[in-house]
């Protein structure tokens, strides 16, 4: 049996509770959650948190990431500025599966003000359970990387 990858989690102040629920959920599933905060509700800047999580993934410290902000959009944009990151915002399980299967996404972004906890956990499960299909998709991912 192969070891489960380390998954970095980060958010801005708007998504602390959902991030912590996701961290507990993935830990229960046997994955290693690396929660890099923030831990207090003072206003923070999502670009800093998106970048910090993305750097953990590209460095190899963590193999995957889950990031959150109010809509999931801003933190996703910040993460995608880091070379080597392929991050998508998902508000449904189909999209979460597809960003892994077709885009080899290494970070999932969720909007804490858009989806509730139950759906968010289902989205996380769909993302983590999917695997990159390669083939024609590998050509397209290489084009993104270029």
PDB file of C-alpha atoms in Angstrom, residues 4-5 7 9 19-35 66 121 124-125 128:
ATOM      1  CA  UNK A   4      -1.170   8.900   1.148  1.00  0.00           C
ATOM      2  CA  UNK A   5       0.212  12.244   0.052  1.00  0.00           C
ATOM      3  CA  UNK A   7      -2.129  17.851   1.475  1.00  0.00           C
ATOM      4  CA  UNK A   9      -4.609  23.500   3.394  1.00  0.00           C
ATOM      5  CA  UNK A  19     -10.875  24.594   6.148  1.00  0.00           C
ATOM      6  CA  UNK A  20     -10.626  22.985   9.570  1.00  0.00           C
ATOM      7  CA  UNK A  21     -13.602  20.711   8.808  1.00  0.00           C
ATOM      8  CA  UNK A  22     -11.920  19.645   5.570  1.00  0.00           C
ATOM      9  CA  UNK A  23      -8.620  19.023   7.392  1.00  0.00           C
ATOM     10  CA  UNK A  24     -10.398  16.760   9.896  1.00  0.00           C
ATOM     11  CA  UNK A  25     -12.228  14.974   7.075  1.00  0.00           C
ATOM     12  CA  UNK A  26      -9.140  14.192   5.031  1.00  0.00           C
ATOM     13  CA  UNK A  27      -7.289  13.092   8.155  1.00  0.00           C
ATOM     14  CA  UNK A  28     -10.135  10.661   8.911  1.00  0.00           C
ATOM     15  CA  UNK A  29      -9.682   9.320   5.384  1.00  0.00           C
ATOM     16  CA  UNK A  30      -6.010   8.593   6.102  1.00  0.00           C
ATOM     17  CA  UNK A  31      -4.434  11.549   4.300  1.00  0.00           C
ATOM     18  CA  UNK A  32      -1.951  13.839   6.025  1.00  0.00           C
ATOM     19  CA  UNK A  33      -3.359  17.367   6.407  1.00  0.00           C
ATOM     20  CA  UNK A  34      -0.798  20.189   6.633  1.00  0.00           C
ATOM     21  CA  UNK A  35      -2.894  23.151   7.793  1.00  0.00           C
ATOM     22  CA  UNK A  66      -6.855  22.605  -0.883  1.00  0.00           C
ATOM     23  CA  UNK A 121     -16.622  17.498   1.812  1.00  0.00           C
ATOM     24  CA  UNK A 124     -12.999  17.117  -1.632  1.00  0.00           C
ATOM     25  CA  UNK A 125     -13.784  13.392  -1.842  1.00  0.00           C
ATOM     26  CA  UNK A 128      -9.049  13.100  -3.951  1.00  0.00           C
TER      27      UNK A 128
END
